[in-house]
Amino acid sequence: MEFQVREISVPNFYLPWVEAAWVSLSLPNEMCILSSVYRIPSSPCQLSSQRVIAEMTQFILCNFPKATLLMTGDFNLPSVFRINRQDVTRSSLEQNPLIQVLTDNFLYQTVTVPTRMCPGQNPSTLDLVITNDREKVIGTQTLSPFGSSDHMPVLSSIQLSSKPSKYTKQSFTNYKMMVEELIDANLEILISDDAEASWLILKNTLLESLAKHTSVTWKKKPKTLPFLVPKIETLCNRKKKFWEKFVKQKTTTVYKKYKIARTLLRKETRKLTVNYEEHLAKNVKENPKLFWKHISLCKPG
């Protein structure tokens, strides 16, 4: 799937306790605007936070009216969870500028379950997924928390015009044969007063030679974490089981068991990662490609 990702600069909207990143994902047939928003829970003014996020959202909607919007993040604004409810009143819209923008532009919030749960506290929906086309968001679900976080990760699937392939395309071109063929080619026909016609002949000659001497293979995408053993899957399932049990029962005893399973999983994955990277470093001379492949996968971006 061919696509281009570009950062979107949203000017003149700033608060030190609101962070947001916006990017455009351009596909052959459509554009998708993705964003990640974070509002610090200890921020002094909830109203000003809502106003800034509302202004950013309105800016994006005005400048990209035909794009699919997927706005995600930890908003720490429990009231925004209710934008799809029928009981949103005019007074609530006046008190919540963000809800007003979302409602006026027919945006939808797809997270319907709590995303933060702690023993002794009421569950709350703080992590949201907001879109202008809910038909394209084909699934929103929550997972058990990562690390020591008390927030549940939200996983959403969005259906765009192209489906990603399970295979990678690799092409191999014999440039030596191309050069030999082009040397023997009759390029004198390019000498013409018509520059456009000469360019088309040259371009077609090069493309035909390139296609002739290029072979294409498709390979299944390799695993990005080859060092993970079956034991890790067992520990992941155990952690998930205790979390789902805690969500149902909300008892401190079950939460402690979940924390033990989480700590054990983190300990084992870190140990396996360190051992794998030490193995790569020791064998870098014998297998440098594997070493640099791992480095490239670890690099951000």
mmCIF file of N, CA and C in Angstrom, residues 115 140-146 151-155 239-240 243-244:
data_model
loop_
_atom_site.group_PDB
_atom_site.id
_atom_site.type_symbol
_atom_site.label_atom_id
_atom_site.label_comp_id
_atom_site.label_asym_id
_atom_site.label_seq_id
_atom_site.Cartn_x
_atom_site.Cartn_y
_atom_site.Cartn_z
ATOM 1 N N THR A 115 -11.834 3.398 30.357
ATOM 2 C CA THR A 115 -10.446 3.164 29.945
ATOM 3 C C THR A 115 -9.463 3.355 31.098
ATOM 4 N N THR A 140 -13.454 -0.949 17.819
ATOM 5 C CA THR A 140 -12.759 -0.256 18.903
ATOM 6 C C THR A 140 -12.846 -1.133 20.137
ATOM 7 N N GLN A 141 -11.696 -1.497 20.678
ATOM 8 C CA GLN A 141 -11.674 -2.349 21.860
ATOM 9 C C GLN A 141 -10.552 -1.902 22.790
ATOM 10 N N THR A 142 -10.636 -2.320 24.038
ATOM 11 C CA THR A 142 -9.611 -1.985 25.023
ATOM 12 C C THR A 142 -8.807 -3.228 25.375
ATOM 13 N N LEU A 143 -7.532 -3.000 25.697
ATOM 14 C CA LEU A 143 -6.629 -4.073 26.096
ATOM 15 C C LEU A 143 -6.229 -3.873 27.545
ATOM 16 N N SER A 144 -5.581 -4.862 28.124
ATOM 17 C CA SER A 144 -5.078 -4.698 29.486
ATOM 18 C C SER A 144 -3.923 -3.703 29.471
ATOM 19 N N PRO A 145 -3.726 -2.929 30.544
ATOM 20 C CA PRO A 145 -2.724 -1.861 30.564
ATOM 21 C C PRO A 145 -1.309 -2.350 30.278
ATOM 22 N N PHE A 146 -0.503 -1.458 29.689
ATOM 23 C CA PHE A 146 0.906 -1.726 29.437
ATOM 24 C C PHE A 146 1.732 -1.212 30.613
ATOM 25 N N HIS A 151 -4.079 3.123 32.663
ATOM 26 C CA HIS A 151 -4.968 3.348 31.525
ATOM 27 C C HIS A 151 -4.965 2.127 30.613
ATOM 28 N N MET A 152 -6.110 1.793 30.092
ATOM 29 C CA MET A 152 -6.222 0.663 29.171
ATOM 30 C C MET A 152 -5.974 1.156 27.744
ATOM 31 N N PRO A 153 -5.054 0.539 27.012
ATOM 32 C CA PRO A 153 -4.846 0.933 25.613
ATOM 33 C C PRO A 153 -6.119 0.713 24.796
ATOM 34 N N VAL A 154 -6.386 1.639 23.902
ATOM 35 C CA VAL A 154 -7.554 1.550 23.026
ATOM 36 C C VAL A 154 -7.075 1.194 21.624
ATOM 37 N N LEU A 155 -7.605 0.113 21.089
ATOM 38 C CA LEU A 155 -7.213 -0.361 19.762
ATOM 39 C C LEU A 155 -8.382 -0.174 18.803
ATOM 40 N N LYS A 239 -1.747 -12.502 32.066
ATOM 41 C CA LYS A 239 -1.952 -11.093 32.408
ATOM 42 C C LYS A 239 -3.319 -10.619 31.918
ATOM 43 N N LYS A 240 -3.663 -10.987 30.685
ATOM 44 C CA LYS A 240 -4.950 -10.598 30.122
ATOM 45 C C LYS A 240 -6.108 -11.197 30.925
ATOM 46 N N TRP A 243 -6.592 -9.315 34.166
ATOM 47 C CA TRP A 243 -7.147 -7.985 33.939
ATOM 48 C C TRP A 243 -8.647 -8.068 33.652
ATOM 49 N N GLU A 244 -9.049 -8.991 32.803
ATOM 50 C CA GLU A 244 -10.469 -9.143 32.491
ATOM 51 C C GLU A 244 -11.263 -9.541 33.735
#
